[in-house]
C-alpha positions as a Python dict, from the first residue, in 0.01 Angstrom:
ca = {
    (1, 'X'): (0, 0, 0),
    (2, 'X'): (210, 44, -316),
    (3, 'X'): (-45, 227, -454),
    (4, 'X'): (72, 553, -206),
    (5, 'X'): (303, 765, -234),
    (6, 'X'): (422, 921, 84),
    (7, 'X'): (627, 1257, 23),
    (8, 'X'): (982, 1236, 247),
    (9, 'X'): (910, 1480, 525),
    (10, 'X'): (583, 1606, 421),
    (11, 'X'): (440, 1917, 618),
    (12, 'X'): (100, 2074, 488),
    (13, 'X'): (99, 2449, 450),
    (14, 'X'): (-253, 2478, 563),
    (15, 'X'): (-360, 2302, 893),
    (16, 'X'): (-746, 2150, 748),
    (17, 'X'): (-915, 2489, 898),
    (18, 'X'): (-744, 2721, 678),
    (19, 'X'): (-772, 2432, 367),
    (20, 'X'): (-1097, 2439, 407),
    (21, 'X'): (-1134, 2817, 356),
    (22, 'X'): (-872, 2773, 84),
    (23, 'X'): (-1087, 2535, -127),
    (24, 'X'): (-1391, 2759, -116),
    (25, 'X'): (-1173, 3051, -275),
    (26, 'X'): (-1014, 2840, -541),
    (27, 'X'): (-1350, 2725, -639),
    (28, 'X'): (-1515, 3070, -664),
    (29, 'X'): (-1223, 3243, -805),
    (30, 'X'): (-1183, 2947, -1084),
    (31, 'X'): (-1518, 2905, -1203),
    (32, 'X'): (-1544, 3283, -1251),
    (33, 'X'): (-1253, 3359, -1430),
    (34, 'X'): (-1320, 3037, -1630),
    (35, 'X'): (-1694, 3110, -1737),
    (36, 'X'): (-1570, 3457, -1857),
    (37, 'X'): (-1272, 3356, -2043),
    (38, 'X'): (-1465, 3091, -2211),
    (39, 'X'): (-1802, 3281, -2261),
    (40, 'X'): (-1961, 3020, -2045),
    (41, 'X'): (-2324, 3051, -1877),
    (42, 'X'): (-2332, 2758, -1574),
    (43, 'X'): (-2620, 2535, -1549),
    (44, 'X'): (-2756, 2249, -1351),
    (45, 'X'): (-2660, 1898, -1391),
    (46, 'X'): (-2785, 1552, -1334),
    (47, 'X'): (-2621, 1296, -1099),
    (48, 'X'): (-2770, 1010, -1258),
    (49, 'X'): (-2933, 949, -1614),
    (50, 'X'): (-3111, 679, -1803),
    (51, 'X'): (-2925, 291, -1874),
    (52, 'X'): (-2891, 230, -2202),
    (53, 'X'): (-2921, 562, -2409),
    (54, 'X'): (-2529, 623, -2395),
    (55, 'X'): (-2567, 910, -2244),
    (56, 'X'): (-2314, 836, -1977),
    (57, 'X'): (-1941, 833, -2004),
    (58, 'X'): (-1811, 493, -2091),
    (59, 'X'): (-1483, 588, -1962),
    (60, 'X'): (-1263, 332, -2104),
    (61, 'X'): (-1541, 123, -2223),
    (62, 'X'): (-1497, -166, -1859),
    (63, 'X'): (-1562, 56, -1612),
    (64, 'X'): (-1963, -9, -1415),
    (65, 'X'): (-2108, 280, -1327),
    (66, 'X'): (-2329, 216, -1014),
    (67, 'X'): (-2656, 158, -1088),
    (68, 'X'): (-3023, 147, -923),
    (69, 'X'): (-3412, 102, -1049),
    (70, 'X'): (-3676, 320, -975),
    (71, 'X'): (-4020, 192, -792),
    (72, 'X'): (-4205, 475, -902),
    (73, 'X'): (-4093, 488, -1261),
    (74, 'X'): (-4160, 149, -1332),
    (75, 'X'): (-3908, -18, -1220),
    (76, 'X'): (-3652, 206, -1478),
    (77, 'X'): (-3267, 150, -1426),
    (78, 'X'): (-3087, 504, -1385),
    (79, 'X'): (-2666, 518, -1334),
    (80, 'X'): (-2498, 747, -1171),
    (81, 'X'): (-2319, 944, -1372),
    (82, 'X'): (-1904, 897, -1420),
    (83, 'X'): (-1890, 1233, -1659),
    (84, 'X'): (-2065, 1447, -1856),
    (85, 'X'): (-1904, 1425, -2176),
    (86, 'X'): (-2178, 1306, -2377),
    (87, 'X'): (-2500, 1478, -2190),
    (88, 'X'): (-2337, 1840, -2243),
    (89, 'X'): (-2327, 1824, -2627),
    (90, 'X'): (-2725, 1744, -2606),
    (91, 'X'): (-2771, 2037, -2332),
    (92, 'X'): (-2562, 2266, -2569),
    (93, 'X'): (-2790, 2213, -2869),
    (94, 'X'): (-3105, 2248, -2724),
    (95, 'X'): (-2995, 2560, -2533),
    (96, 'X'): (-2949, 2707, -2919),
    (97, 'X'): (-2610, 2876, -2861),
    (98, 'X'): (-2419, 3059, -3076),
    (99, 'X'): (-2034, 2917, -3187),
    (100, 'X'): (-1819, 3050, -2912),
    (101, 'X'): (-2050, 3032, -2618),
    (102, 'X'): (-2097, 2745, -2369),
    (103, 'X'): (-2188, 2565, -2039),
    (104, 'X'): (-2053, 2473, -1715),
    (105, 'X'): (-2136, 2246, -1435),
    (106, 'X'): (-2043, 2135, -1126),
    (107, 'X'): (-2029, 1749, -1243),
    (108, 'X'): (-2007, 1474, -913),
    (109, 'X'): (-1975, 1149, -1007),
    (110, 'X'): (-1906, 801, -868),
    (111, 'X'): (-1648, 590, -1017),
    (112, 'X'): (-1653, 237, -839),
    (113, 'X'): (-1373, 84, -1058),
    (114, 'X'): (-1113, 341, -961),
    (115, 'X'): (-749, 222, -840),
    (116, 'X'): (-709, 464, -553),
    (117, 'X'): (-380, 626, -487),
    (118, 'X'): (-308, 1018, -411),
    (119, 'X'): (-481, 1133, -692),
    (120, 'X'): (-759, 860, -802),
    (121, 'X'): (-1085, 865, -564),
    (122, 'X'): (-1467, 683, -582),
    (123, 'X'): (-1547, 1047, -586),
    (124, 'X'): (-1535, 1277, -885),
    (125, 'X'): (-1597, 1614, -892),
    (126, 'X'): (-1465, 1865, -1173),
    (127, 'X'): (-1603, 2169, -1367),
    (128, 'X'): (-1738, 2024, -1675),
    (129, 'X'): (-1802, 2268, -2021),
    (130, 'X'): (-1908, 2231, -2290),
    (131, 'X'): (-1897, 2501, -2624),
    (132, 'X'): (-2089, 2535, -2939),
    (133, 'X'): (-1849, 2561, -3254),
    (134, 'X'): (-1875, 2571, -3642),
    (135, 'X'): (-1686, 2356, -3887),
    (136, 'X'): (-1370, 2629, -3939),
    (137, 'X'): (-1350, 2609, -3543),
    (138, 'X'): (-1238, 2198, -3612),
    (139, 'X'): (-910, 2266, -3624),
    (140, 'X'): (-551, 2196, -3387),
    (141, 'X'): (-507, 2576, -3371),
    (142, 'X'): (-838, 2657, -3222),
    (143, 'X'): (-835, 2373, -2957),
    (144, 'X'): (-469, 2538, -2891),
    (145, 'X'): (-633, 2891, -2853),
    (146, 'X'): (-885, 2751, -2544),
    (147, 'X'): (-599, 2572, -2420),
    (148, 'X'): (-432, 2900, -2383),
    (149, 'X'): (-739, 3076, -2204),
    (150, 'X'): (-795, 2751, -1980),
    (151, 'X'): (-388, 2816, -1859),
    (152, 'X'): (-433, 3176, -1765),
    (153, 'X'): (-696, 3085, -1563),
    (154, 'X'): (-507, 2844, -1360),
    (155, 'X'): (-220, 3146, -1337),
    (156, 'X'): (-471, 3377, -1210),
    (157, 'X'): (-555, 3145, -955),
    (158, 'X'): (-237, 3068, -877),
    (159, 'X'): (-151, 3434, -803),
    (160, 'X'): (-482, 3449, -630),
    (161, 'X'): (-404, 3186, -378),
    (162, 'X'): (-41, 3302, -334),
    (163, 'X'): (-173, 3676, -258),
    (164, 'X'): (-342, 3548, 26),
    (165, 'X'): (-75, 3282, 157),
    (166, 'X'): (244, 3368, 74),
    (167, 'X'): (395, 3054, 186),
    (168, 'X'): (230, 2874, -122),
    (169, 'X'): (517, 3047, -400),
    (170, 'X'): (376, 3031, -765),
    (171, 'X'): (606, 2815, -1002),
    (172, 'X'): (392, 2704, -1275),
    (173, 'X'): (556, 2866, -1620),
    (174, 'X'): (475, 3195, -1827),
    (175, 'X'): (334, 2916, -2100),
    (176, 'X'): (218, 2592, -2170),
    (177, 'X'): (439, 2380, -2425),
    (178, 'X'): (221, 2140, -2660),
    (179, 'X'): (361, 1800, -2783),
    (180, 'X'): (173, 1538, -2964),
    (181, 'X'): (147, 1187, -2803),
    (182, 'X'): (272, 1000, -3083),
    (183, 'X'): (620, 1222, -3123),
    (184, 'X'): (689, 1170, -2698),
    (185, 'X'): (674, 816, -2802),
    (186, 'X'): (928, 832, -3059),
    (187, 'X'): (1142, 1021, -2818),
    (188, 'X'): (1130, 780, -2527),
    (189, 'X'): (1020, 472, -2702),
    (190, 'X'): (1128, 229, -2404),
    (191, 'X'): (934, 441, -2169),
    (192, 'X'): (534, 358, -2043),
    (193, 'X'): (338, 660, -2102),
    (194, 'X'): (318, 785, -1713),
    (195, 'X'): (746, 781, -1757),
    (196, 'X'): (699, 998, -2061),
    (197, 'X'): (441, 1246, -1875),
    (198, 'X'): (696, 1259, -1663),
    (199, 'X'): (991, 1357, -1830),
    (200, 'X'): (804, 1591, -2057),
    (201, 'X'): (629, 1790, -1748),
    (202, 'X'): (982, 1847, -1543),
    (203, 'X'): (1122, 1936, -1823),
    (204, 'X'): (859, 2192, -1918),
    (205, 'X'): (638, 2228, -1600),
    (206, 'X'): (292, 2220, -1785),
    (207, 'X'): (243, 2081, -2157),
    (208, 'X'): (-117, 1991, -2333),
    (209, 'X'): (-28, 1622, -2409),
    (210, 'X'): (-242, 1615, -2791),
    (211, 'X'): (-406, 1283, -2913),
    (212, 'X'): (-530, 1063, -2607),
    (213, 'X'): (-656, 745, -2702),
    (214, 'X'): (-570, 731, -3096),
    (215, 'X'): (-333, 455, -3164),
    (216, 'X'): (37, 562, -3153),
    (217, 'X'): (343, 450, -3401),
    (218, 'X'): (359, 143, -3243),
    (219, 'X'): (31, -6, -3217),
    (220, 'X'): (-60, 112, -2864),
    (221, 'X'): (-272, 400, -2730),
    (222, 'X'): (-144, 695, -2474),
    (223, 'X'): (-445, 657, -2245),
    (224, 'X'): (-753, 534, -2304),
    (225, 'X'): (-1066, 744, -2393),
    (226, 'X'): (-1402, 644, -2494),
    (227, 'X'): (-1489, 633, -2869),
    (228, 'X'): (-1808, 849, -2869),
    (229, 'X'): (-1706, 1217, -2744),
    (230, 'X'): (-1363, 1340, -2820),
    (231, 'X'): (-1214, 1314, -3177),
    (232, 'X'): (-906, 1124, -3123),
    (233, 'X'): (-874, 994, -3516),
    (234, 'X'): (-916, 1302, -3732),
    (235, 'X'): (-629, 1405, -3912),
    (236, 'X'): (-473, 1742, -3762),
    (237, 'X'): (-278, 1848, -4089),
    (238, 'X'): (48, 1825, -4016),
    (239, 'X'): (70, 1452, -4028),
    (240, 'X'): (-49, 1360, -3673),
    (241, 'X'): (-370, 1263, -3554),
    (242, 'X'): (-597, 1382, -3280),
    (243, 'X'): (-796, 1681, -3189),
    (244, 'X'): (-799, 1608, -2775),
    (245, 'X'): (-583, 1590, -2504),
    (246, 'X'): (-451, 1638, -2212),
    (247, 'X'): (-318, 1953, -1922),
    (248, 'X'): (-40, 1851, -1739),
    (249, 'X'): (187, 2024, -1510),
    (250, 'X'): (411, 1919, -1293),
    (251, 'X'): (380, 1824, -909),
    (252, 'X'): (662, 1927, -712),
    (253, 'X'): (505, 1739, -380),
    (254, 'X'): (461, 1419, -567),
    (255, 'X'): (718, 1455, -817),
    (256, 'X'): (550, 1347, -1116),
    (257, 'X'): (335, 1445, -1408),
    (258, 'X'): (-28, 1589, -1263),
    (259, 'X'): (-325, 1558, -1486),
    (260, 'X'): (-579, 1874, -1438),
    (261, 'X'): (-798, 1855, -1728),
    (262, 'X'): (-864, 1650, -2018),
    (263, 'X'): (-1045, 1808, -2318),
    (264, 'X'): (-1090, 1762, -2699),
    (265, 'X'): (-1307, 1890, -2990),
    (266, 'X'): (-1585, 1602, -3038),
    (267, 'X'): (-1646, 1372, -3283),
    (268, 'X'): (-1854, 1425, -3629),
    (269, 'X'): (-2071, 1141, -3771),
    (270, 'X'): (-1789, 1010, -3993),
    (271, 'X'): (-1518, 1009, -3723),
    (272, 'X'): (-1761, 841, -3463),
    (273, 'X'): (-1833, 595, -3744),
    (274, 'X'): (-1463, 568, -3742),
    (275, 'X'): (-1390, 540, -3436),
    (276, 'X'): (-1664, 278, -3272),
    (277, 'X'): (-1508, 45, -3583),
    (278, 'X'): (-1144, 95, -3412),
    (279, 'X'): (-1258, -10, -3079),
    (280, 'X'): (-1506, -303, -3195),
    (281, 'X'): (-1794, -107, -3073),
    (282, 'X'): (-2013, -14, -3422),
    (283, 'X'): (-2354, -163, -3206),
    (284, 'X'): (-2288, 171, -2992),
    (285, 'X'): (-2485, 350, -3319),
    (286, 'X'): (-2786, 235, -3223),
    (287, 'X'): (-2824, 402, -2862),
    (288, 'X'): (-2948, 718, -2877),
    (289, 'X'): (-2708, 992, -2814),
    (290, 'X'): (-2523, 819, -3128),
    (291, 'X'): (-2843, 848, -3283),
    (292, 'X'): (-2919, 1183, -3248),
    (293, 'X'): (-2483, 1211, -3362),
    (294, 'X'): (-2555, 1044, -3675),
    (295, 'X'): (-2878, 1175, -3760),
    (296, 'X'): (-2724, 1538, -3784),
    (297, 'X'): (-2927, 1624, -3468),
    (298, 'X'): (-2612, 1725, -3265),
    (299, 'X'): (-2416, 2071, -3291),
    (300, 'X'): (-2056, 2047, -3327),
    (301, 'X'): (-1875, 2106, -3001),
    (302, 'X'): (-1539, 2119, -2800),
    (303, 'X'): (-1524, 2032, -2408),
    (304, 'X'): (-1336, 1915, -2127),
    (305, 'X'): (-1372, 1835, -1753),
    (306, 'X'): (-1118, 2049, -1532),
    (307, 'X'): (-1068, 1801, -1165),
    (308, 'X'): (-1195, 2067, -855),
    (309, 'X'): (-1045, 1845, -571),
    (310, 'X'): (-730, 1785, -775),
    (311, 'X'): (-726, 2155, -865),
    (312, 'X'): (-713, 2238, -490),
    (313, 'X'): (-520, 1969, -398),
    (314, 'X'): (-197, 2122, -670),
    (315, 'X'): (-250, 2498, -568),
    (316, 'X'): (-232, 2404, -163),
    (317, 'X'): (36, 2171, -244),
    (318, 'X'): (-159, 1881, -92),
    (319, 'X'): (15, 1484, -113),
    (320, 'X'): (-343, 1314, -135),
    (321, 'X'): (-663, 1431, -239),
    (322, 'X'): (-847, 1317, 46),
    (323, 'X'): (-726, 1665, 179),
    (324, 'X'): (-932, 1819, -60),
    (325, 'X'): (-1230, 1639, -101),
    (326, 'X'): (-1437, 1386, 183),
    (327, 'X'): (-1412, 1005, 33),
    (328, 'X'): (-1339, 664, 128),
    (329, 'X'): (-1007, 471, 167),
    (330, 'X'): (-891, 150, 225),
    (331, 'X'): (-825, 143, 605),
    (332, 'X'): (-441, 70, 552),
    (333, 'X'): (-410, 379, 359),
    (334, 'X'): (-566, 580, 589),
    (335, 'X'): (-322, 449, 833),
    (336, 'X'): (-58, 549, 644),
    (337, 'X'): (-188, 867, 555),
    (338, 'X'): (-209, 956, 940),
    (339, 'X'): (124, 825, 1007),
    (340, 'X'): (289, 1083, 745),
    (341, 'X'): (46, 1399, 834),
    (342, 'X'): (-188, 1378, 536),
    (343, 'X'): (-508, 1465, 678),
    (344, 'X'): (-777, 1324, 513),
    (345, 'X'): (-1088, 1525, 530),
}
C-alpha cells in the first residue's frame, strides 16, 4: 500500500474514547468562532441535487459523482453532492444579504474517484461558506484580510484543544505567510507541486498557496480546480494571476504539507467566459447555474470549504483520517493501519 504513510513509532495522544470527545469540541468551538469572525448565519444543506443544472462541483472536471433516479419524481436523476461551491452562491443571493455577511453548512459529500491515503477518503465532510461581496471587495488584499480571520480561528482552536490536553503543544505560527503559485515554481522549478508545498510549509509552518488551477510560467497548473466557481484567471495587479487558493500548514506527524481549506473569490461573467474557453468547456454556459452567472442573476461572492475530519485529525495529531471520521478502506490498509496503532473509527 504505497499509498500509506505509516509514521516511525506512532503513538496517538488520545485513546478513540477521549478522540471522540475531542472531535465534538473542535467542531463546536470552530464553527462558532468561525460564523462570528466571518459574520456568518449557518443553514441547511442538500446531500444531493439535480443532474445536469451544474449545480454540483465538477471537481476537476473527471471525477463521477454517484448518482441515482427517483420513482416518485419521474424517474429524475439526482447526484450526490461532492461540494457546495456552486449551490452556495445561489443560496447567498436569494437569502438577499448584505456585502460582508454569509452562510455556513455542514457539507457531506461522497467522492467515489478518490485515491485514498491518510488524508483522501470516499467521505467528505467540511464547513462550507459562502459571503456576499461588492465589486471593490474583488481584490488580492481583501481575500488576504478573510484569510487572516480564517487563521485566528484555527489558533483559537488550537489553544482551545491544548487547554484541555496539554499533551497536544500548539506549534502552528503567530502568522500565515502568502506566496503565489506561479513564483514557488520559479523557485523550485524541478520540483512537482506536492515537493514545493512542502518545502514552503516547513519552512514557514502555514502559508495561503494563491492561484490554484491558473496556468503557471511553464504551461502547467498547481492543482486542478473547476472552471465555474473560483476566479483563478483574473489579474491580481501586481503581475500575477489568481484570486483563490489554498491554507496549508505543516504536519509534523506526517511530515509534509497539510491542506485545510481551499477558498477563492468567484468568478464574474467575463472571467467564467474566460475560463470555460481555457479548459475546453464553453458548452458549460448553457446549464443553468452558468445561466443564471451570465445573465447577471448571481451576486458576487467569495467562499471556501474548511475539511472537519482533517481539521480534527491536525489538532489531535492523528496519522490517518479514519481516526477522525467513520469510512471505508481497502482491507490491506486497514491491516496496516492496525499493525502501526492507527485506529480507524
Amino acid at each position: 500500500m504505497s499509498k500509506l504513510y505509516i509514521p516511525a513509532d506512532y503513538q496517538p495522544i488520545l485513546n478513540t474514547k477521549e478522540t471522540e470527545h475531542a472531535i465534538v469540541m473542535i467542531k463546536d468551538f470552530f464553527q462558532t468562532a468561525l460564523a462570528t469572525e466571518l459574520n456568518l448565519r449557518r443553514v441547511t444543506a442538500p446531500l444531493f441535487l439535480p443532474a445536469g443544472t451544474g449545480l454540483n462541483d465538477d471537481l476537476n472536471g473527471v471525477e463521477v459523482p454517484v448518482n441515482f433516479n427517483v420513482k416518485d419524481m419521474g424517474g429524475i436523476n439526482l447526484e450526490i453532492v461532492q461540494s457546495l461551491a456552486k449551490w452556495k452562491r445561489v443560496k447567498v443571493t436569494e437569502l438577499g444579504l448584505m456585502p460582508d455577511f454569509g452562510i455556513y453548512t455542514d457539507m457531506n459529500a461522497i467522492r467515489p474517484d478518490e485515491e485514498l491515503d491518510n488524508t483522501h477518503s470516499l467521505y467528505v465532510d467540511q464547513w462550507d461558506w459562502e459571503m456576499c461581496i461588492d465589486e471593490n471587495d474583488r481584490t488580492i488584499m481583501h481575500l488576504k484580510e478573510i484569510v487572516e480571520k480564517i487563521y485566528r480561528c484555527l489558533k483559537r482552536t488550537e489553544f482551545y484543544i491544548y487547554d484541555h490536553y496539554e499533551n497536544i503543544k500548539p506549534f502552528l505560527p503567530q502568522k500565515i505567510t502568502f506566496v503565489f503559485a506561479d513564483d514557488l515554481q520559479r523557485q523550485y522549478p524541478n520540483l512537482t507541486p506536492k515537493e514545493r508545498e512542502n518545502k514552503i510549509c516547513q519552512q514557514y509552518g502555514a502559508v495561503f498557496l494563491i492561484g490554484i488551477g491558473g496556468k503557471l510560467p511553464d504551461g502547467s497548473i498547481h492543482d486542478g480546480r473547476a472552471p465555474d466557481y473560483d476566479d483563478w484567471i483574473s489579474e491580481t495587479g501586481d503581475g500575477h494571476r489568481g484570486l483563490n487558493g489554498d491554507l496549508l500548514v505543516w504536519n509534523p506527524v506526517l511530515q509534509s504539507a497539510y491542506e485545510l481549506s481551499s477558498m477563492g473569490i468567484r468568478v464574474t461573467a467575463d472571467s467564467l467566459k474566460a475560463q470555460l474557453e481555457e479548459r475546453g468547456c464553453p458548452e458549460r454556459a448553457k446549464l443553468t447555474f452558468h445561466s443564471m452567472l451570465l445573465n447577471g442573476k448571481l451576486n458576487l461572492t467569495m467562499g471556501g470549504g474548511i475539511g472537519q475530519s482533517r481539521l480534527c485529525m491536525f489538532f489531535l495529531r492523528k496519522a490517518h483520517i479514519g481516526e477522525t471520521q467513520v469510512s471505508s478502506w481497502p482491507d490491506d490498509m486497514k491491516k496496516q493501519c492496525a499493525k502501526a496503532g492507527i485506529a480507524l473509527l
